[in-house]
Amino acid sequence: MTDRIVSAGNEAARLEALRALQIIGTPPEAHFDAVCRTSTILFDLPIALVSLIEEDAQWFKAKCGLAVDGTGRDVAFCSHTVLSDTVMVVEDATRDARFSQNPLVTGAPGIRFYAGAPLILGPGIRVGTLCVIDTRPRTFSEAQCRQLEDLATIVVAQLRLHAANAQHRHEIAARQEHEAVIANQAQDLEQHKASLGEANRLLVLAEQVAHVGHWHIALPSQTLTWSDEVFRIYGVDRTSFEPSMAAAIDG
């Protein structure tokens, strides 16, 4: 099998697609765990992982038979798997020049066999793998490779569902935040109106006590407005008298 080296541009797009899933660091989910369990039973293997390949690390969204949550990308078998659209099989890691000195082979968990199917979101966009591992060498048939690919397809569907649900939650939160802003603005407006009403009441009271009034003119329309106290000072009925600049001056 020949791995296709991923370009820097493709790697940027791959990482962007991975981040868009909003899944890194999220809690375990039953349907991802179920795929891992099914994989260990189907292939009679002790370890199965849903591995997502970040810039410098691999993180396990689901795992069976392994206690750690991830490893560095430099030692991850899955870093090689995401370079190709096909299943990568390593029948005996101690005899493979790429992995014979890998600390995951020479130390715990003592990987000997590995098979990984890439999780393909789009052309050239492989965000991780569904892989199965054994601590002893073994073979893996073409039929088993197809079965692993089928299970990887299920994982991809689950990744898309997770992303859709995350986007839906984001949209709900954004709408609720917007509604909260509108509600706060409405409350502020009501408080402002109440403050203006109280200020106007106090102004009217002050005019009545001091026997002074006020007026203002709207320049565009040249409309003159008198306060109630001005009407009382002039002794005119506001319902039958239209205030004007001339009337104010003549008065």
Coordinates of N, CA and C in Angstrom, one line a residue:
M1 N 0.8 -1.2 0.0 CA 0.0 0.0 0.0 C 0.9 1.2 0.0
T2 N 0.6 2.2 -0.8 CA 1.3 3.4 -0.9 C 0.6 4.6 -0.3
D3 N 1.2 5.2 0.7 CA 0.5 6.4 1.4 C 0.7 7.6 0.5
R4 N -0.3 8.4 0.3 CA -0.2 9.7 -0.4 C 0.1 10.8 0.6
I5 N 1.2 11.5 0.4 CA 1.6 12.5 1.4 C 0.6 13.7 1.2
V6 N 0.2 14.1 2.4 CA -0.8 15.2 2.4 C -0.1 16.5 2.2
S7 N -0.6 17.4 1.5 CA 0.0 18.7 1.3 C -0.4 19.7 2.4
A8 N 0.4 20.7 2.5 CA 0.2 21.7 3.6 C -1.2 22.3 3.5
G9 N -1.6 22.6 2.3 CA -2.9 23.2 2.0 C -4.0 22.2 2.4
N10 N -3.9 20.9 2.1 CA -4.8 19.9 2.5 C -4.9 19.7 4.0
E11 N -3.7 19.8 4.6 CA -3.7 19.7 6.1 C -4.4 20.8 6.8
A12 N -4.3 22.0 6.2 CA -5.0 23.1 6.8 C -6.5 22.9 6.7
A13 N -7.0 22.4 5.5 CA -8.4 22.2 5.3 C -8.9 21.0 6.2
R14 N -8.0 20.0 6.4 CA -8.4 18.9 7.2 C -8.6 19.3 8.7
L15 N -7.6 20.1 9.2 CA -7.8 20.6 10.5 C -9.0 21.5 10.7
E16 N -9.2 22.4 9.7 CA -10.4 23.2 9.7 C -11.7 22.4 9.8
A17 N -11.7 21.3 9.0 CA -12.9 20.4 9.0 C -13.1 19.7 10.4
L18 N -11.9 19.4 11.0 CA -11.9 18.7 12.3 C -12.5 19.7 13.3
R19 N -12.0 20.9 13.3 CA -12.4 21.9 14.3 C -13.9 22.2 14.1
A20 N -14.4 22.2 12.9 CA -15.8 22.5 12.6 C -16.7 21.5 13.2
L21 N -16.2 20.3 13.5 CA -17.0 19.2 14.1 C -17.4 19.6 15.5
Q22 N -16.6 20.4 16.2 CA -16.8 20.8 17.6 C -16.9 19.6 18.5
I23 N -15.9 18.7 18.3 CA -16.0 17.4 19.0 C -14.8 17.1 19.9
I24 N -13.7 17.7 19.6 CA -12.5 17.5 20.4 C -12.7 17.8 21.9
G25 N -12.4 16.8 22.7 CA -12.6 17.1 24.2 C -14.0 16.9 24.7
T26 N -14.9 16.5 23.9 CA -16.3 16.3 24.3 C -16.4 14.9 25.1
P27 N -17.4 14.8 26.0 CA -17.6 13.6 26.7 C -17.9 12.4 25.8
P28 N -17.7 11.2 26.4 CA -18.1 9.9 25.6 C -19.5 10.0 25.2
E29 N -19.8 9.4 24.0 CA -21.2 9.2 23.5 C -21.4 7.8 23.2
A30 N -22.6 7.3 23.5 CA -22.9 5.9 23.4 C -22.7 5.3 22.1
H31 N -23.1 6.1 21.0 CA -23.1 5.5 19.7 C -21.7 5.3 19.2
F32 N -20.7 6.2 19.6 CA -19.3 6.0 19.2 C -18.8 4.8 20.0
D33 N -19.1 4.7 21.3 CA -18.6 3.6 22.1 C -19.1 2.3 21.5
A34 N -20.3 2.3 21.0 CA -20.9 1.1 20.5 C -20.2 0.6 19.3
V35 N -19.7 1.5 18.4 CA -18.9 1.1 17.2 C -17.6 0.4 17.7
C36 N -17.0 1.0 18.7 CA -15.8 0.4 19.2 C -16.0 -1.0 19.7
R37 N -17.1 -1.2 20.5 CA -17.4 -2.5 21.1 C -17.7 -3.5 19.9
T38 N -18.5 -3.1 19.0 CA -18.8 -3.9 17.8 C -17.5 -4.3 17.1
S39 N -16.6 -3.4 17.0 CA -15.3 -3.7 16.2 C -14.5 -4.8 17.0
T40 N -14.4 -4.7 18.3 CA -13.6 -5.7 19.0 C -14.3 -7.1 18.9
I41 N -15.6 -7.1 18.9 CA -16.3 -8.4 18.9 C -16.2 -9.0 17.5
L42 N -16.4 -8.1 16.5 CA -16.5 -8.6 15.1 C -15.1 -9.1 14.6
F43 N -14.0 -8.4 15.0 CA -12.7 -8.9 14.6 C -11.9 -9.6 15.6
D44 N -12.6 -9.9 16.8 CA -12.0 -10.6 17.9 C -10.6 -10.0 18.2
L45 N -10.6 -8.7 18.5 CA -9.4 -8.0 18.9 C -9.6 -7.2 20.2
P46 N -8.5 -7.0 20.9 CA -8.7 -6.4 22.3 C -8.9 -4.9 22.3
I47 N -8.5 -4.2 21.2 CA -8.5 -2.8 21.3 C -9.1 -2.2 20.0
A48 N -10.0 -1.2 20.2 CA -10.6 -0.5 19.1 C -10.7 1.0 19.5
L49 N -10.4 1.9 18.5 CA -10.4 3.3 18.8 C -11.1 4.1 17.7
V50 N -11.8 5.2 18.1 CA -12.1 6.2 17.2 C -11.2 7.4 17.5
S51 N -10.2 7.5 16.6 CA -9.1 8.4 16.8 C -9.2 9.6 15.9
L52 N -9.1 10.8 16.5 CA -9.2 12.1 15.7 C -7.8 12.7 15.7
I53 N -7.3 13.1 14.6 CA -5.9 13.5 14.4 C -5.9 15.0 14.4
E54 N -5.3 15.6 15.5 CA -5.2 17.0 15.6 C -3.8 17.4 15.1
E55 N -3.4 18.7 15.2 CA -2.2 19.2 14.7 C -1.0 18.4 15.3
D56 N -1.0 18.2 16.6 CA 0.2 17.6 17.2 C -0.2 16.4 18.0
A57 N -1.4 15.9 18.0 CA -1.8 14.8 18.8 C -2.9 14.0 18.2
Q58 N -3.2 12.8 18.7 CA -4.4 12.1 18.4 C -5.2 12.0 19.6
W59 N -6.5 12.2 19.5 CA -7.4 12.1 20.6 C -8.5 11.1 20.4
F60 N -8.8 10.3 21.4 CA -9.7 9.2 21.2 C -11.1 9.6 21.6
K61 N -12.0 9.7 20.6 CA -13.4 10.0 20.9 C -14.0 8.8 21.6
A62 N -13.6 7.6 21.2 CA -14.1 6.4 21.8 C -13.0 5.4 21.9
K63 N -13.0 4.5 22.9 CA -12.0 3.6 23.0 C -12.5 2.3 23.7
C64 N -11.9 1.2 23.3 CA -12.1 -0.1 24.1 C -10.8 -0.7 24.2
G65 N -10.5 -1.2 25.4 CA -9.3 -1.9 25.7 C -8.0 -1.1 25.9
L66 N -8.2 0.3 26.0 CA -7.1 1.2 26.2 C -7.5 2.2 27.2
A67 N -6.6 2.6 28.1 CA -7.0 3.5 29.2 C -6.7 4.9 28.9
V68 N -5.7 5.2 28.0 CA -5.3 6.6 27.7 C -6.3 7.3 26.8
D69 N -6.3 8.6 26.8 CA -7.3 9.4 26.0 C -6.6 9.8 24.7
G70 N -5.3 9.5 24.5 CA -4.7 9.9 23.2 C -3.2 9.8 23.3
T71 N -2.5 10.2 22.3 CA -1.1 10.1 22.2 C -0.6 11.3 21.4
G72 N 0.7 11.5 21.4 CA 1.3 12.4 20.4 C 1.1 12.0 19.0
R73 N 1.0 12.9 18.1 CA 0.8 12.6 16.7 C 2.0 11.9 16.1
D74 N 3.2 12.2 16.7 CA 4.4 11.7 16.1 C 4.5 10.1 16.3
V75 N 3.8 9.6 17.3 CA 3.9 8.1 17.4 C 2.6 7.4 17.0
A76 N 1.6 8.2 16.5 CA 0.3 7.6 16.2 C 0.4 6.9 14.9
F77 N 0.0 5.6 14.9 CA -0.2 4.8 13.6 C -1.2 5.5 12.8
C78 N -2.2 6.1 13.4 CA -3.3 6.7 12.6 C -2.9 8.0 11.8
S79 N -1.7 8.6 12.2 CA -1.2 9.7 11.4 C -0.9 9.2 10.0
H80 N -0.5 7.9 9.9 CA -0.2 7.4 8.6 C -1.5 7.0 7.8
T81 N -2.5 6.5 8.6 CA -3.7 6.1 8.0 C -4.4 7.3 7.3
V82 N -4.4 8.5 7.8 CA -5.1 9.6 7.3 C -4.4 10.1 6.0
L83 N -3.3 9.5 5.6 CA -2.7 9.9 4.3 C -3.3 9.2 3.1
S84 N -4.2 8.3 3.4 CA -4.8 7.5 2.3 C -6.3 7.3 2.5
D85 N -7.0 7.0 1.4 CA -8.4 6.7 1.5 C -8.7 5.3 1.8
T86 N -7.7 4.5 1.9 CA -7.9 3.0 2.0 C -7.4 2.6 3.4
V87 N -7.8 1.4 3.8 CA -7.5 0.8 5.1 C -6.0 0.5 5.1
M88 N -5.3 0.9 6.2 CA -3.9 0.6 6.4 C -3.8 -0.6 7.4
V89 N -3.1 -1.6 6.9 CA -2.9 -2.8 7.7 C -1.4 -3.0 8.0
V90 N -1.1 -3.2 9.3 CA 0.2 -3.5 9.7 C 0.1 -4.9 10.5
E91 N 0.6 -5.9 9.8 CA 0.4 -7.3 10.3 C 1.4 -7.5 11.5
D92 N 2.6 -7.0 11.5 CA 3.5 -7.2 12.6 C 4.4 -5.9 12.6
A93 N 4.1 -5.1 13.6 CA 4.8 -3.8 13.7 C 6.2 -3.9 13.9
T94 N 6.7 -5.0 14.5 CA 8.1 -5.2 14.8 C 8.9 -5.5 13.5
R95 N 8.2 -5.8 12.5 CA 8.8 -6.1 11.2 C 8.6 -4.9 10.2
D96 N 8.0 -3.9 10.6 CA 7.7 -2.7 9.7 C 8.6 -1.6 10.1
A97 N 9.4 -1.2 9.1 CA 10.4 -0.2 9.3 C 9.8 1.1 9.9
R98 N 8.6 1.4 9.6 CA 8.0 2.7 10.0 C 7.7 2.6 11.5
F99 N 7.5 1.4 12.1 CA 6.9 1.3 13.4 C 7.8 0.5 14.4
S100 N 8.8 -0.2 13.9 CA 9.5 -1.2 14.8 C 10.1 -0.5 16.0
Q101 N 10.5 0.8 15.9 CA 11.1 1.5 17.0 C 10.1 2.4 17.7
N102 N 8.8 2.4 17.3 CA 7.8 3.2 17.9 C 7.6 2.8 19.4
P103 N 7.6 3.8 20.3 CA 7.4 3.5 21.7 C 6.2 2.8 22.0
L104 N 5.1 2.9 21.2 CA 3.9 2.1 21.4 C 4.1 0.7 21.0
V105 N 5.2 0.4 20.3 CA 5.5 -1.0 19.9 C 6.5 -1.6 20.9
T106 N 7.6 -0.8 21.2 CA 8.6 -1.3 22.1 C 8.2 -1.2 23.6
G107 N 7.2 -0.4 23.9 CA 6.6 -0.3 25.2 C 5.1 -0.5 25.2
A108 N 4.5 -0.1 26.3 CA 3.0 -0.3 26.4 C 2.3 0.6 25.3
P109 N 1.3 0.1 24.7 CA 0.6 -1.2 25.0 C 1.2 -2.4 24.3
G110 N 2.3 -2.2 23.6 CA 2.9 -3.4 22.9 C 2.2 -3.7 21.6
I111 N 2.0 -2.7 20.8 CA 1.2 -2.9 19.5 C 2.0 -3.9 18.6
R112 N 1.3 -4.9 18.1 CA 1.9 -5.7 17.0 C 1.1 -5.6 15.7
F113 N -0.2 -5.7 15.9 CA -1.1 -5.7 14.7 C -1.9 -4.4 14.8
Y114 N -2.1 -3.8 13.6 CA -2.9 -2.5 13.5 C -3.7 -2.6 12.2
A115 N -4.9 -2.2 12.2 CA -5.7 -1.9 11.0 C -6.6 -0.7 11.2
G116 N -6.4 0.3 10.3 CA -7.2 1.5 10.5 C -7.9 2.0 9.2
A117 N -9.1 2.4 9.3 CA -9.9 2.9 8.2 C -10.0 4.4 8.4
P118 N -9.7 5.3 7.4 CA -9.8 6.7 7.6 C -11.2 7.2 7.7
L119 N -11.4 8.2 8.4 CA -12.8 8.8 8.5 C -12.8 10.0 7.6
I120 N -13.5 9.8 6.4 CA -13.4 10.7 5.3 C -14.6 11.6 5.3
L121 N -14.4 12.9 5.5 CA -15.5 13.8 5.4 C -15.8 14.4 4.0
G122 N -14.7 14.4 3.2 CA -14.8 14.9 1.8 C -13.6 14.5 1.1
P123 N -13.5 14.9 -0.2 CA -12.3 14.5 -1.0 C -11.0 15.1 -0.3
G124 N -10.1 14.1 0.1 CA -8.9 14.5 0.7 C -9.0 15.0 2.2
I125 N -10.2 15.0 2.7 CA -10.4 15.5 4.1 C -10.6 14.3 5.0
R126 N -9.6 13.8 5.7 CA -9.6 12.7 6.6 C -9.3 13.1 7.9
V127 N -10.3 13.1 8.8 CA -10.1 13.8 10.2 C -9.6 12.8 11.2
G128 N -9.6 11.5 10.9 CA -9.2 10.5 11.9 C -9.4 9.1 11.4
T129 N -9.5 8.2 12.3 CA -9.6 6.8 11.9 C -10.5 6.0 12.8
L130 N -11.0 4.9 12.4 CA -11.5 3.8 13.2 C -10.5 2.7 13.1
C131 N -9.8 2.4 14.2 CA -8.8 1.4 14.1 C -9.0 0.3 15.1
V132 N -8.4 -0.9 14.8 CA -8.4 -2.0 15.7 C -6.9 -2.4 15.9
I133 N -6.6 -2.9 17.1 CA -5.2 -3.2 17.5 C -5.2 -4.5 18.2
D134 N -4.0 -5.2 18.0 CA -3.8 -6.4 18.8 C -2.3 -6.4 19.3
T135 N -2.1 -7.1 20.4 CA -0.7 -7.2 20.9 C 0.0 -8.4 20.4
R136 N -0.5 -9.0 19.4 CA 0.2 -10.1 18.7 C 0.0 -9.9 17.2
P137 N 0.9 -10.4 16.4 CA 0.8 -10.3 14.9 C -0.4 -11.1 14.4
R138 N -1.0 -10.6 13.4 CA -2.1 -11.4 12.8 C -2.3 -10.8 11.3
T139 N -3.2 -11.5 10.6 CA -3.5 -11.1 9.2 C -4.9 -10.4 9.3
F140 N -5.2 -9.8 8.2 CA -6.5 -9.1 8.0 C -6.9 -9.2 6.6
S141 N -8.1 -9.8 6.3 CA -8.5 -10.1 5.0 C -9.1 -8.9 4.3
E142 N -9.3 -9.0 3.0 CA -9.9 -8.0 2.2 C -11.4 -7.8 2.7
A143 N -12.0 -8.9 3.0 CA -13.4 -8.8 3.5 C -13.4 -8.0 4.9
Q144 N -12.5 -8.3 5.7 CA -12.4 -7.6 7.0 C -12.1 -6.1 6.8
C145 N -11.3 -5.8 5.8 CA -11.0 -4.4 5.5 C -12.3 -3.7 5.0
R146 N -13.1 -4.3 4.2 CA -14.4 -3.7 3.8 C -15.3 -3.5 5.0
Q147 N -15.3 -4.5 5.9 CA -16.2 -4.4 7.1 C -15.7 -3.2 8.0
L148 N -14.4 -3.0 8.1 CA -13.9 -1.9 8.9 C -14.2 -0.6 8.2
E149 N -14.1 -0.6 6.9 CA -14.5 0.6 6.1 C -16.0 1.0 6.4
D150 N -16.9 -0.1 6.4 CA -18.3 0.1 6.6 C -18.5 0.7 8.0
L151 N -17.8 0.2 9.0 CA -18.0 0.8 10.3 C -17.5 2.2 10.4
A152 N -16.4 2.5 9.7 CA -15.9 3.9 9.6 C -16.9 4.8 9.0
T153 N -17.6 4.3 8.0 CA -18.7 5.1 7.4 C -19.8 5.5 8.4
I154 N -20.1 4.5 9.3 CA -21.0 4.8 10.4 C -20.5 5.9 11.3
V155 N -19.2 5.8 11.6 CA -18.6 6.8 12.5 C -18.7 8.2 11.8
V156 N -18.4 8.3 10.5 CA -18.5 9.5 9.8 C -19.9 10.1 9.9
A157 N -20.9 9.3 9.8 CA -22.3 9.7 9.9 C -22.5 10.3 11.3
Q158 N -22.0 9.6 12.3 CA -22.1 10.0 13.7 C -21.4 11.4 13.9
L159 N -20.2 11.5 13.3 CA -19.5 12.8 13.4 C -20.3 14.0 12.8
R160 N -21.0 13.7 11.6 CA -21.8 14.7 11.0 C -23.0 15.1 11.9
L161 N -23.6 14.0 12.5 CA -24.7 14.3 13.4 C -24.3 15.1 14.6
H162 N -23.2 14.7 15.2 CA -22.6 15.5 16.3 C -22.5 17.0 15.9
A163 N -21.9 17.2 14.7 CA -21.6 18.6 14.3 C -23.0 19.3 14.1
A164 N -23.9 18.6 13.5 CA -25.2 19.3 13.3 C -25.9 19.6 14.6
N165 N -25.8 18.7 15.6 CA -26.4 19.0 16.9 C -25.7 20.1 17.6
A166 N -24.4 20.2 17.4 CA -23.6 21.3 18.1 C -24.0 22.6 17.4
Q167 N -24.2 22.6 16.1 CA -24.6 23.8 15.4 C -26.0 24.3 15.8
H168 N -26.8 23.3 16.0 CA -28.2 23.6 16.4 C -28.2 24.2 17.8
R169 N -27.4 23.6 18.7 CA -27.3 24.2 20.1 C -26.7 25.6 20.0
H170 N -25.7 25.8 19.1 CA -25.2 27.1 19.0 C -26.2 28.1 18.5
E171 N -27.0 27.7 17.6 CA -28.0 28.6 17.0 C -29.1 29.0 18.1
I172 N -29.5 28.0 18.9 CA -30.4 28.2 19.9 C -29.8 29.2 21.0
A173 N -28.6 28.9 21.3 CA -27.9 29.8 22.3 C -27.8 31.2 21.8
A174 N -27.5 31.4 20.5 CA -27.4 32.7 19.9 C -28.7 33.4 19.9
R175 N -29.8 32.6 19.5 CA -31.1 33.2 19.5 C -31.6 33.6 20.9
Q176 N -31.3 32.8 21.9 CA -31.6 33.1 23.3 C -30.9 34.3 23.7
E177 N -29.6 34.4 23.4 CA -28.8 35.6 23.7 C -29.4 36.9 23.1
H178 N -29.8 36.7 21.8 CA -30.4 37.9 21.1 C -31.7 38.3 21.8
E179 N -32.5 37.3 22.1 CA -33.8 37.6 22.8 C -33.5 38.2 24.1
A180 N -32.5 37.8 24.8 CA -32.2 38.4 26.1 C -31.7 39.9 25.9
V181 N -31.0 40.1 24.9 CA -30.5 41.5 24.6 C -31.8 42.4 24.3
I182 N -32.7 41.9 23.5 CA -33.9 42.6 23.2 C -34.7 42.9 24.4
A183 N -34.8 41.9 25.3 CA -35.6 42.0 26.5 C -34.9 43.1 27.4
N184 N -33.6 43.0 27.5 CA -32.9 44.0 28.3 C -33.1 45.4 27.7
Q185 N -33.0 45.5 26.4 CA -33.2 46.8 25.8 C -34.6 47.4 26.0
A186 N -35.6 46.5 26.0 CA -37.0 46.9 26.2 C -37.2 47.3 27.7
Q187 N -36.5 46.6 28.6 CA -36.5 47.0 30.0 C -35.9 48.3 30.2
D188 N -34.7 48.5 29.6 CA -34.0 49.8 29.7 C -34.9 50.9 29.1
L189 N -35.6 50.7 28.0 CA -36.5 51.7 27.4 C -37.6 52.0 28.4
E190 N -38.2 51.0 29.0 CA -39.3 51.3 30.0 C -38.8 52.1 31.2
Q191 N -37.6 51.7 31.6 CA -37.0 52.5 32.7 C -36.7 53.9 32.4
H192 N -36.2 54.1 31.1 CA -35.9 55.4 30.6 C -37.2 56.2 30.5
K193 N -38.3 55.6 30.0 CA -39.6 56.3 29.9 C -40.1 56.7 31.3
A194 N -39.9 55.7 32.2 CA -40.4 56.0 33.6 C -39.6 57.2 34.2
S195 N -38.3 57.2 33.9 CA -37.4 58.3 34.4 C -37.9 59.6 33.8
L196 N -38.1 59.6 32.5 CA -38.6 60.8 31.8 C -39.9 61.3 32.4
G197 N -40.8 60.3 32.6 CA -42.1 60.7 33.1 C -42.0 61.3 34.5
E198 N -41.1 60.7 35.4 CA -40.9 61.3 36.7 C -40.2 62.7 36.6
A199 N -39.3 62.8 35.7 CA -38.6 64.1 35.5 C -39.6 65.2 35.1
N200 N -40.5 64.8 34.2 CA -41.5 65.7 33.7 C -42.5 66.1 34.8
R201 N -42.8 65.1 35.6 CA -43.8 65.4 36.8 C -43.1 66.3 37.7
L202 N -41.8 66.1 38.0 CA -41.2 67.0 38.9 C -41.0 68.4 38.3
L203 N -40.8 68.5 37.0 CA -40.7 69.8 36.4 C -42.0 70.6 36.5
V204 N -43.1 69.9 36.2 CA -44.4 70.5 36.3 C -44.7 71.0 37.7
L205 N -44.3 70.2 38.7 CA -44.5 70.5 40.1 C -43.7 71.8 40.4
A206 N -42.4 71.8 39.9 CA -41.6 72.9 40.2 C -42.1 74.2 39.6
E207 N -42.7 74.1 38.4 CA -43.2 75.3 37.7 C -44.4 75.8 38.5
Q208 N -45.2 74.9 39.0 CA -46.4 75.3 39.7 C -46.0 76.0 41.0
V209 N -45.0 75.5 41.7 CA -44.6 76.1 42.9 C -43.9 77.5 42.7
A210 N -43.1 77.6 41.6 CA -42.4 78.8 41.4 C -43.2 79.8 40.5
H211 N -44.3 79.3 39.9 CA -45.1 80.1 39.0 C -44.2 80.6 37.8
V212 N -43.5 79.6 37.3 CA -42.8 79.8 36.0 C -43.1 78.7 35.1
G213 N -42.9 79.0 33.8 CA -43.2 77.9 32.8 C -42.0 77.8 31.8
H214 N -42.2 76.9 30.9 CA -41.2 76.8 29.9 C -41.8 76.5 28.6
W215 N -41.1 76.8 27.5 CA -41.6 76.5 26.2 C -40.4 76.1 25.3
H216 N -40.7 75.4 24.2 CA -39.6 75.1 23.3 C -40.2 75.2 21.9
I217 N -39.3 75.4 20.9 CA -39.7 75.5 19.6 C -39.0 74.5 18.7
A218 N -39.7 73.8 17.8 CA -39.2 72.8 16.9 C -38.8 73.6 15.7
L219 N -37.5 73.8 15.5 CA -37.0 74.6 14.4 C -37.4 74.2 13.0
P220 N -37.4 72.9 12.6 CA -37.8 72.6 11.3 C -39.3 73.0 11.0
S221 N -40.2 72.9 11.9 CA -41.6 73.2 11.7 C -42.0 74.5 12.3
Q222 N -41.1 75.2 13.0 CA -41.4 76.4 13.7 C -42.6 76.3 14.6
T223 N -42.8 75.0 15.2 CA -43.9 74.8 16.1 C -43.5 75.1 17.5
L224 N -44.3 75.9 18.2 CA -44.1 76.3 19.6 C -44.9 75.5 20.5
T225 N -44.2 75.0 21.6 CA -45.0 74.2 22.6 C -44.8 74.9 23.9
W226 N -46.0 75.1 24.6 CA -45.9 75.7 26.0 C -46.2 74.6 27.0
S227 N -45.6 74.8 28.2 CA -45.9 73.9 29.3 C -47.3 74.4 29.9
D228 N -47.9 73.5 30.8 CA -49.2 73.9 31.4 C -49.1 75.2 32.2
E229 N -47.9 75.4 32.8 CA -47.8 76.6 33.7 C -47.8 77.8 32.8
V230 N -47.3 77.8 31.6 CA -47.3 79.0 30.8 C -48.7 79.3 30.4
F231 N -49.5 78.3 30.1 CA -51.0 78.6 29.9 C -51.6 79.2 31.1
R232 N -51.3 78.7 32.3 CA -51.9 79.3 33.5 C -51.4 80.8 33.7
I233 N -50.1 81.0 33.4 CA -49.6 82.4 33.5 C -50.3 83.3 32.6
Y234 N -50.5 82.9 31.4 CA -51.2 83.8 30.4 C -52.7 83.7 30.6
G235 N -53.2 82.8 31.4 CA -54.7 82.7 31.6 C -55.4 82.3 30.4
V236 N -54.9 81.4 29.6 CA -55.6 81.0 28.4 C -55.9 79.5 28.6
D237 N -56.9 79.0 27.8 CA -57.3 77.6 27.8 C -56.5 76.9 26.7
R238 N -55.7 75.9 27.0 CA -54.9 75.2 26.0 C -55.7 74.6 24.9
T239 N -57.0 74.3 25.2 CA -57.8 73.6 24.2 C -58.4 74.6 23.2
S240 N -58.3 75.9 23.5 CA -58.9 76.9 22.5 C -57.8 77.9 22.1
F241 N -56.6 77.7 22.5 CA -55.5 78.7 22.1 C -54.3 77.9 21.6
E242 N -53.9 78.4 20.4 CA -52.7 77.8 19.8 C -51.5 78.7 20.0
P243 N -50.5 78.3 20.8 CA -49.4 79.2 21.1 C -48.5 79.4 19.8
S244 N -48.0 80.6 19.8 CA -47.1 81.0 18.7 C -46.1 82.0 19.2
M245 N -45.0 82.2 18.4 CA -44.0 83.1 18.8 C -44.5 84.5 18.9
A246 N -45.4 84.9 18.1 CA -46.0 86.3 18.1 C -46.8 86.4 19.4
A247 N -47.6 85.4 19.7 CA -48.4 85.5 20.9 C -47.6 85.6 22.2
A248 N -46.5 84.8 22.1 CA -45.6 84.8 23.3 C -44.9 86.2 23.5
I249 N -44.5 86.8 22.3 CA -43.9 88.1 22.4 C -44.9 89.2 22.8
D250 N -46.1 89.1 22.2 CA -47.1 90.1 22.5 C -47.5 90.0 23.9
G251 N -47.5 88.7 24.5 CA -48.0 88.6 25.8 C -47.0 89.3 26.8

